[in-house]
Short mmCIF file of C-alpha atoms and ligand atoms in Angstrom, two decimals:
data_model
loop_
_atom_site.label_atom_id
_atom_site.label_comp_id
_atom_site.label_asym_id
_atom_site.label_seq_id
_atom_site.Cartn_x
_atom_site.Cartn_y
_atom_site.Cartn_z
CA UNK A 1 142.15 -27.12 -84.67
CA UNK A 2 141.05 -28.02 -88.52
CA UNK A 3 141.22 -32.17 -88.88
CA UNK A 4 140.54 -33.35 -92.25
CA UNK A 5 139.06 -37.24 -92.44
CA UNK A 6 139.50 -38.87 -95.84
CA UNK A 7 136.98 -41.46 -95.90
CA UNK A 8 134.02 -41.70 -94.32
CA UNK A 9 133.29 -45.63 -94.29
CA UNK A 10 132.85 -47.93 -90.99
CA UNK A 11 136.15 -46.25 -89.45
CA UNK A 12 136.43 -42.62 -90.85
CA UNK A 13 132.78 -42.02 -89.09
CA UNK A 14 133.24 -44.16 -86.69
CA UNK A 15 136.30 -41.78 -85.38
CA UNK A 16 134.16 -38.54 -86.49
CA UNK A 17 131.59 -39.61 -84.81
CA UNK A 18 133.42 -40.78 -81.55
CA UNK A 19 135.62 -37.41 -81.79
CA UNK A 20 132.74 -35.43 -81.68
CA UNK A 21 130.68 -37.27 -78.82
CA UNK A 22 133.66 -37.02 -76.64
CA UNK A 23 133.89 -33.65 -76.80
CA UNK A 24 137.14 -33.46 -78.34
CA UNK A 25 136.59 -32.18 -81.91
CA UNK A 26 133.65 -29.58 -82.70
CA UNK A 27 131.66 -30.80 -85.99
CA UNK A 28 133.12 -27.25 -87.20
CA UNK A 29 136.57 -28.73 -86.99
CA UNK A 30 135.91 -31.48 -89.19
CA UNK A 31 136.89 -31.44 -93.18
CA UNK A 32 135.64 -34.76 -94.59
CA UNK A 33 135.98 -36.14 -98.23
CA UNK A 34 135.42 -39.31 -99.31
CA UNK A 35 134.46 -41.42 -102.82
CA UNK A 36 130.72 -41.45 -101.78
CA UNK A 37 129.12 -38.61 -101.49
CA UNK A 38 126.04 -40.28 -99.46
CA UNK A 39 128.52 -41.11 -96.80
CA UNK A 40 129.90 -37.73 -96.25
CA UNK A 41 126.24 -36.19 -96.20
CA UNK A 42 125.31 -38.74 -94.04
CA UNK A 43 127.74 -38.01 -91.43
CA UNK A 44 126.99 -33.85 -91.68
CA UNK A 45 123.47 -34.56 -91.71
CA UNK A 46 123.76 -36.07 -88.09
CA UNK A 47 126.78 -33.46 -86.89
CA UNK A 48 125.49 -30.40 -88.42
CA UNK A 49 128.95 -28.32 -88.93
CA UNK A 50 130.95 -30.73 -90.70
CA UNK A 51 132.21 -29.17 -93.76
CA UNK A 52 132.63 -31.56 -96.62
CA UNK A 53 135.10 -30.85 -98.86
CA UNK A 54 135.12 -31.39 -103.03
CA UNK A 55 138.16 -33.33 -103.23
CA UNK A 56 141.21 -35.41 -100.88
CA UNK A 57 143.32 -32.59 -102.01
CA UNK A 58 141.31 -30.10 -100.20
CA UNK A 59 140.39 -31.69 -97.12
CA UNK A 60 144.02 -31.59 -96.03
CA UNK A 61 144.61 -27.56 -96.97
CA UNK A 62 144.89 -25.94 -93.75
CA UNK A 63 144.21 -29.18 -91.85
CA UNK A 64 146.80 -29.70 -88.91
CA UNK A 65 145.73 -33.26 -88.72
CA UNK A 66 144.90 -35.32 -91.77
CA UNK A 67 143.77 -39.13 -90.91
CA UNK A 68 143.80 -41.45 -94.26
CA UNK A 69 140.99 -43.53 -93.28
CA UNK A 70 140.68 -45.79 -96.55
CA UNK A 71 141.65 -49.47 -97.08
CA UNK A 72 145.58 -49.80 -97.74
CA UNK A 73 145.13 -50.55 -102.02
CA UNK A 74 144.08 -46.80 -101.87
CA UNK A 75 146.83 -45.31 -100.46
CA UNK A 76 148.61 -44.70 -103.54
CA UNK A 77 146.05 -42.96 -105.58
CA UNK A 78 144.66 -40.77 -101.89
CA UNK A 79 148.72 -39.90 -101.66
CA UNK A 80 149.50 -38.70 -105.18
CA UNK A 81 146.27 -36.80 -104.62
CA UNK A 82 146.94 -34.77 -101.64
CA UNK A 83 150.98 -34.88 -101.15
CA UNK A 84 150.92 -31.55 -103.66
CA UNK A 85 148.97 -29.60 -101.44
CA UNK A 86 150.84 -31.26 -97.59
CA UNK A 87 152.93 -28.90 -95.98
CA UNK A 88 155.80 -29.96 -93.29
CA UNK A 89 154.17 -28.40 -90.02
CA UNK A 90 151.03 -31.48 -91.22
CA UNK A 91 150.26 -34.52 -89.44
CA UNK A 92 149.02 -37.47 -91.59
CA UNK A 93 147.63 -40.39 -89.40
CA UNK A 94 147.47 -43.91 -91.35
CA UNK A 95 145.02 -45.74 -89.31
CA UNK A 96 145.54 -49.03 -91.42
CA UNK A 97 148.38 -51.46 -90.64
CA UNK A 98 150.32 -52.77 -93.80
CA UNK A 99 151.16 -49.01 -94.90
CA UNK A 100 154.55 -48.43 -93.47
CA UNK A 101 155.88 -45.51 -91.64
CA UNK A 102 158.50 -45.03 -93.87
CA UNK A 103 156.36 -45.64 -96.78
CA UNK A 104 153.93 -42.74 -95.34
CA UNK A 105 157.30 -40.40 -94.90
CA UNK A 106 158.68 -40.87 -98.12
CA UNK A 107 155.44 -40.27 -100.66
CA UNK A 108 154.48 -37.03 -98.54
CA UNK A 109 156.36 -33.86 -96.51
CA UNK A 110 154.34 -33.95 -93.71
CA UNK A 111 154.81 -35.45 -90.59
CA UNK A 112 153.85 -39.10 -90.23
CA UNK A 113 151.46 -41.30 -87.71
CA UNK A 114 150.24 -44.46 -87.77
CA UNK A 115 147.39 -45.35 -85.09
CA UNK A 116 144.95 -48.12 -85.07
CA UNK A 117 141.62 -47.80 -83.85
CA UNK A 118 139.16 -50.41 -82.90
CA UNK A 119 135.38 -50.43 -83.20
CA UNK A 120 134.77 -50.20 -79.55
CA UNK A 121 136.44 -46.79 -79.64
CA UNK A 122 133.11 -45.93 -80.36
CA UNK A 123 131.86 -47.12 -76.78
CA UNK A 124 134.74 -44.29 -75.92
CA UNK A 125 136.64 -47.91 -74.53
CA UNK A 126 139.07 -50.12 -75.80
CA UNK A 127 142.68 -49.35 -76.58
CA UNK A 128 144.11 -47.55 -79.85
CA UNK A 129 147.31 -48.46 -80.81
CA UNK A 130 150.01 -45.38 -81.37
CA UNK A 131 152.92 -45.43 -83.75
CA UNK A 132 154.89 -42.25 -84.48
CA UNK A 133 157.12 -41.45 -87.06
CA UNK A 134 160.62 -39.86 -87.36
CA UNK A 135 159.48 -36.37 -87.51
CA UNK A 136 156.77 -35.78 -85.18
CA UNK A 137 158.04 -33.64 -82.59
CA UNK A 138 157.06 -34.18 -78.78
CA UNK A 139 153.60 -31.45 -78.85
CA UNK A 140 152.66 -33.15 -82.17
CA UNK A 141 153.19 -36.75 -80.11
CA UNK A 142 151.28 -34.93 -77.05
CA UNK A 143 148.26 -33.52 -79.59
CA UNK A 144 147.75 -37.25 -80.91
CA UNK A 145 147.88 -38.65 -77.28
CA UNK A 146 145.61 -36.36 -75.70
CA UNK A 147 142.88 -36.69 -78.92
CA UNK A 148 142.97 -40.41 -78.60
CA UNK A 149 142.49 -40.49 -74.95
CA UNK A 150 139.48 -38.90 -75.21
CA UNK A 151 138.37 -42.26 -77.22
CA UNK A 152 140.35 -44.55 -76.07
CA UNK A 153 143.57 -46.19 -74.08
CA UNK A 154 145.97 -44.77 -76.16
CA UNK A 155 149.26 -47.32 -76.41
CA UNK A 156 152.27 -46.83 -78.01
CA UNK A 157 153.67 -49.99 -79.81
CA UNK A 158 156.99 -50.42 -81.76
CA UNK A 159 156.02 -50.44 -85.77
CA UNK A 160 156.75 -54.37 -85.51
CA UNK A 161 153.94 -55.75 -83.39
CA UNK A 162 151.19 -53.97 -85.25
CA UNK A 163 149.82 -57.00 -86.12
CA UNK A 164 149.84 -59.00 -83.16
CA UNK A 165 148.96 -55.93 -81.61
CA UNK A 166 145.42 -55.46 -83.57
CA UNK A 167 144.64 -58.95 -83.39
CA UNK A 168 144.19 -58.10 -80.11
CA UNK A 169 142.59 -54.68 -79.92
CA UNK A 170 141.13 -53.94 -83.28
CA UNK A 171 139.52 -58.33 -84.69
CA UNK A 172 139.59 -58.96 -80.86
CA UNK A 173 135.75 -57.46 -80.84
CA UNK A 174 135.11 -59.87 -83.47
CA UNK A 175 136.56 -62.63 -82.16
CA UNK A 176 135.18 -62.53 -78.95
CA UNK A 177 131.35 -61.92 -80.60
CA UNK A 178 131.67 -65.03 -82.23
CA UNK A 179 132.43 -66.82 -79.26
CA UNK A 180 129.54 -64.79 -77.98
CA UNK A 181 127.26 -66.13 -80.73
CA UNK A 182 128.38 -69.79 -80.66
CA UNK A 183 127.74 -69.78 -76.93
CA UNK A 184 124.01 -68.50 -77.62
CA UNK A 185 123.19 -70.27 -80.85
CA UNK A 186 124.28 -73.72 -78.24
CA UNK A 187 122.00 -72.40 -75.51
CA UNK A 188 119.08 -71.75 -77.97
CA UNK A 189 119.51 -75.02 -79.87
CA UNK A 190 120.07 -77.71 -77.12
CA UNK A 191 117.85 -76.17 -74.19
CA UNK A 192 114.12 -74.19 -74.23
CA UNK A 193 115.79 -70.84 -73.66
CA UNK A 194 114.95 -67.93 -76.13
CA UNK A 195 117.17 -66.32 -78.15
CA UNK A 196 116.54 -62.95 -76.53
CA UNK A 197 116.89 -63.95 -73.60
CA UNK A 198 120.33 -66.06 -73.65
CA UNK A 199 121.43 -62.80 -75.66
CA UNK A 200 121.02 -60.35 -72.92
CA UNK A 201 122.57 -62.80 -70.50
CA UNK A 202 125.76 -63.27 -72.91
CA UNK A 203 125.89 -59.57 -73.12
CA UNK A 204 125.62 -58.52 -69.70
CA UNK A 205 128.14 -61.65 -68.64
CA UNK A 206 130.53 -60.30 -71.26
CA UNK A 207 130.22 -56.69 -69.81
CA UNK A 208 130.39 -57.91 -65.87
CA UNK A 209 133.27 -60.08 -67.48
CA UNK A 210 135.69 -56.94 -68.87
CA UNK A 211 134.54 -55.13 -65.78
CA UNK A 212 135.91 -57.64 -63.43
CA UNK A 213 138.77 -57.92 -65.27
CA UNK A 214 139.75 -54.44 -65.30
CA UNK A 215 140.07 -55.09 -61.04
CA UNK A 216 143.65 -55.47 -59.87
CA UNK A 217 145.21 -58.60 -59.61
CA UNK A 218 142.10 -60.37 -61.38
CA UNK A 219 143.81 -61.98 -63.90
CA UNK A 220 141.69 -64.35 -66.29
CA UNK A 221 143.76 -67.16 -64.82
CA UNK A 222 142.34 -65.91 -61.58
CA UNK A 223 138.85 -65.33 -62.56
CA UNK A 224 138.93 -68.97 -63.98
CA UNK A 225 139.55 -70.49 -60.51
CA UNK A 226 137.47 -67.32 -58.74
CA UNK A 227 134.46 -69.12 -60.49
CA UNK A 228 135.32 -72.89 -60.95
CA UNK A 229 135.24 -74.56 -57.73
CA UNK A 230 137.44 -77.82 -58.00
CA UNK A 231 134.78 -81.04 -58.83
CA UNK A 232 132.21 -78.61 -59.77
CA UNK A 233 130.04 -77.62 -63.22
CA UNK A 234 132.10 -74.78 -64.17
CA UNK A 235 135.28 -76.77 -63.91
CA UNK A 236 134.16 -79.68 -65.48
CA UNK A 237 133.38 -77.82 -68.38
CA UNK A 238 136.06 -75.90 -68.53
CA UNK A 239 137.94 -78.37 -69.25
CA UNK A 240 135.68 -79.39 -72.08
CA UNK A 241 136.04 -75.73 -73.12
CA UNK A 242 139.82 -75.93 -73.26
CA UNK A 243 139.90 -79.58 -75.04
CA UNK A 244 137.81 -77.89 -77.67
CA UNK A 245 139.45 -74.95 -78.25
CA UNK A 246 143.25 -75.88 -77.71
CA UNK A 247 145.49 -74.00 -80.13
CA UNK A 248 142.24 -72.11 -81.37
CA UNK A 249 144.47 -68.57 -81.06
CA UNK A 250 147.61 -70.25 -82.37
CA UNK A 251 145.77 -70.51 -85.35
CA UNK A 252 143.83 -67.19 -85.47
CA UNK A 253 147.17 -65.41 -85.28
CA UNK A 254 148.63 -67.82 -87.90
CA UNK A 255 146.36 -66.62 -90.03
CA UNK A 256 146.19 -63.05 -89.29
CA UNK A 257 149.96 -63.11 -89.89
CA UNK A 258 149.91 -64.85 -93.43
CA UNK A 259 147.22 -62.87 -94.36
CA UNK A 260 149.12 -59.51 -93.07
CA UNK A 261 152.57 -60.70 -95.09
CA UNK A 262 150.34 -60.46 -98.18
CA UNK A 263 148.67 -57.28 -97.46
CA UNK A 264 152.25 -56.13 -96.83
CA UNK A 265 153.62 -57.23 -100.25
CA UNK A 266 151.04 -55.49 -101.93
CA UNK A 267 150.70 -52.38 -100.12
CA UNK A 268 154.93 -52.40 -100.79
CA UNK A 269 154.52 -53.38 -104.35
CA UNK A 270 151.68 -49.93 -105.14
CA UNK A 271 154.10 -48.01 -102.90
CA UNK A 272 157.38 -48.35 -104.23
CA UNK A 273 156.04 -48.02 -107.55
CA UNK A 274 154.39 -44.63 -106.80
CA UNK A 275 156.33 -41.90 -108.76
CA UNK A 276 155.23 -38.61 -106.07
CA UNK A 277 157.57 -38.24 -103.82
CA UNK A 278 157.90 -34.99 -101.76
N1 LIG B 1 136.99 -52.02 -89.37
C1 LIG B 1 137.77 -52.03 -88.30
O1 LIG B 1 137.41 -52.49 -87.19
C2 LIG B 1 139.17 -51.43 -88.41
C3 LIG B 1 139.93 -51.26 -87.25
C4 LIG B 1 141.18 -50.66 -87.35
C5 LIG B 1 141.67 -50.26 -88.59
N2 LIG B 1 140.91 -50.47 -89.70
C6 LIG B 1 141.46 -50.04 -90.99
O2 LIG B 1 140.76 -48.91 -91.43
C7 LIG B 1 140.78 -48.86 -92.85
C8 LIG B 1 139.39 -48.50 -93.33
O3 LIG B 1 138.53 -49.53 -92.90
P1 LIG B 1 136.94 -49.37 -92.96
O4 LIG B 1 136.41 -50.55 -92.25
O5 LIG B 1 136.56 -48.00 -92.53
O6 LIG B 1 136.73 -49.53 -94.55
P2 LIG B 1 135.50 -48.98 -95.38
O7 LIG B 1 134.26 -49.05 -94.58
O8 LIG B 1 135.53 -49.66 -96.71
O9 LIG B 1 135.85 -47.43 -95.61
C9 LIG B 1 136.81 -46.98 -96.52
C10 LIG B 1 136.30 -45.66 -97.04
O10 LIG B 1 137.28 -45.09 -97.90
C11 LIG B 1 136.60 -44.51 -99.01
N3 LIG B 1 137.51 -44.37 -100.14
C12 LIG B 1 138.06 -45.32 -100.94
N4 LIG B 1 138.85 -44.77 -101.86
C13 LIG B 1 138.82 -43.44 -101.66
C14 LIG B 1 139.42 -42.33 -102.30
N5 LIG B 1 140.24 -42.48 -103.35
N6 LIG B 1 139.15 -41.09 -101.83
C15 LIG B 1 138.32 -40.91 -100.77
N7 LIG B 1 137.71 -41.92 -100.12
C16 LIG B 1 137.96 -43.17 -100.56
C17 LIG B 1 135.51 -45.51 -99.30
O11 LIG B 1 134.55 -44.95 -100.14
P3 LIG B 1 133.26 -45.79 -100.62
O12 LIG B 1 132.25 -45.56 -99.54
O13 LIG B 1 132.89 -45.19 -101.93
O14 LIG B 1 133.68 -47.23 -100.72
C18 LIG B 1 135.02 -45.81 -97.88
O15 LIG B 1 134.09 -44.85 -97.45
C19 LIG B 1 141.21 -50.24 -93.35
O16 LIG B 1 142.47 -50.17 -93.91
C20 LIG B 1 141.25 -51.08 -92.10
O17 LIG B 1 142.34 -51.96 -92.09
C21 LIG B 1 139.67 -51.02 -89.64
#
């Protein structure tokens, strides 16, 4: 199999990269282009085999998957670039959420998928969420499945709850390692711990944390009460935890939403204006 990767920023070798270690891509598979050249050399410097290719337009030729890993403003000049040399029998994977599927479908010839990683893909954990288009047929929905599992939890989502969706999956990482740090940068400041030390003990907590979690029928309502017994330290401050943060997510999501509906109108706006269609 021949994948091309255009871009090679924090996601396009982050997927390389993860491909490769997981056994599911050979370096020799890989086509890469990107703006950069650094980045590109970079990546076939530490996966001897990756070819690097001159331009976007011929990274895709002869590629049977293509993934557009570049932020969604550069859609429109990547796809006037390449849709002149995509063929039908292609796969293009958006891995960016405000570019539509029908956008994707209507600019090129190929087929069309949209799937969202998340940095911990690189851990070969987390979940990646899967979006096909209209003309994928069931192998080419089989291929993308079976590649991403060996990454990830593949899950298919309806085209409507990306956003909520990566919240979740893809800023979740983020979220949580700010609660992470705030919890630390408390322990360091009020008590005589060290920082190293209250950092491997976050860490390892947060680990034994998703690991627990994973069990069946260990919900994080039940892990709550598994370690707050009633009257005692953990559920008095608990409750200190949940006065304090109380609507915290409501208004994470708010803003991931508003911030999404502009994305959206822009991404639309360079879209519909774009002239190449197949
Ligand atoms: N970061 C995450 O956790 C995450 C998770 C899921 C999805 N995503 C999505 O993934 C997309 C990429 O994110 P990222 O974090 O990887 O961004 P990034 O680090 O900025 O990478 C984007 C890459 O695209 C390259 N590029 C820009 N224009 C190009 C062009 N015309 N031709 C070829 N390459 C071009 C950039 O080149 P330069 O190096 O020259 O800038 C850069 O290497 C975003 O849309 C984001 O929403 C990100």
């Amino acid at each position: 199999m021949r994948v091309g990767f255009i871009g090679a920023g924090s996601m396009g070798s982050m997927l390389t990269g993860s491909f490769i270690r997981s056994g599911a891509l050979r370096p020799s598979d890989i086509i890469l282009s990107t703006r950069t050249l650094s980045k590109a050399n970079a990546l076939a410097n530490r996966y001897p085999g990756i070819q690097i290719a001159p331009s976007n337009a011929s990274a895709v030729l002869g590629s049977d998957l293509v993934f557009l890993c570049v932020k969604p403003l550069d859609f429109r000049s990547v796809l006037q670039e390449i849709a002149p040399s995509l063929q039908p029998w292609q796969i293009v994977v958006s891995i960016t959420s405000p570019v539509r599927l029908e956008a994707l479908e209507r600019l090129i010839p190929s087929k069309a998928a949209k799937i969202i990683p998340s940095i911990v893909n690189e851990t070969l954990a987390g979940s990646s969420l899967v979006m096909f288009g209209s003309r994928l047929e069931e192998r080419d929905r089989a291929l993308l499945f079976r590649l991403f599992s060996a990454i990830s939890r593949p899950v298919q989502i309806a085209e409507e709850d990306v956003r909520v969706a990566s919240d979740i999956a893809s800023c979740g990482p983020a979220f949580m390692a700010n609660l992470l740090e705030q919890f630390i940068e408390a322990a360091v400041s009020t008590t005589g711990v060290s920082r190293e030390t209250a950092t491997v003990l976050a860490r390892d907590m947060l680990l034994g944390t998703a690991r627990l979690l994973q069990n069946a029928g260990c919900s994080p309502a039940e892990l709550q009460k598994r370690v707050s017994v009633p009257g005692g330290i953990t559920a008095v401050a608990l409750e200190e935890l949940k006065d304090a943060t109380n609507g915290a997510f409501l208004r994470v999501l708010q803003a991931t939403h508003a911030k999404f509906a502009e994305d959206l109108e822009k991404v639309d706006a360079s879209l519909n204006d774009s002239q190449d269609q197949p």
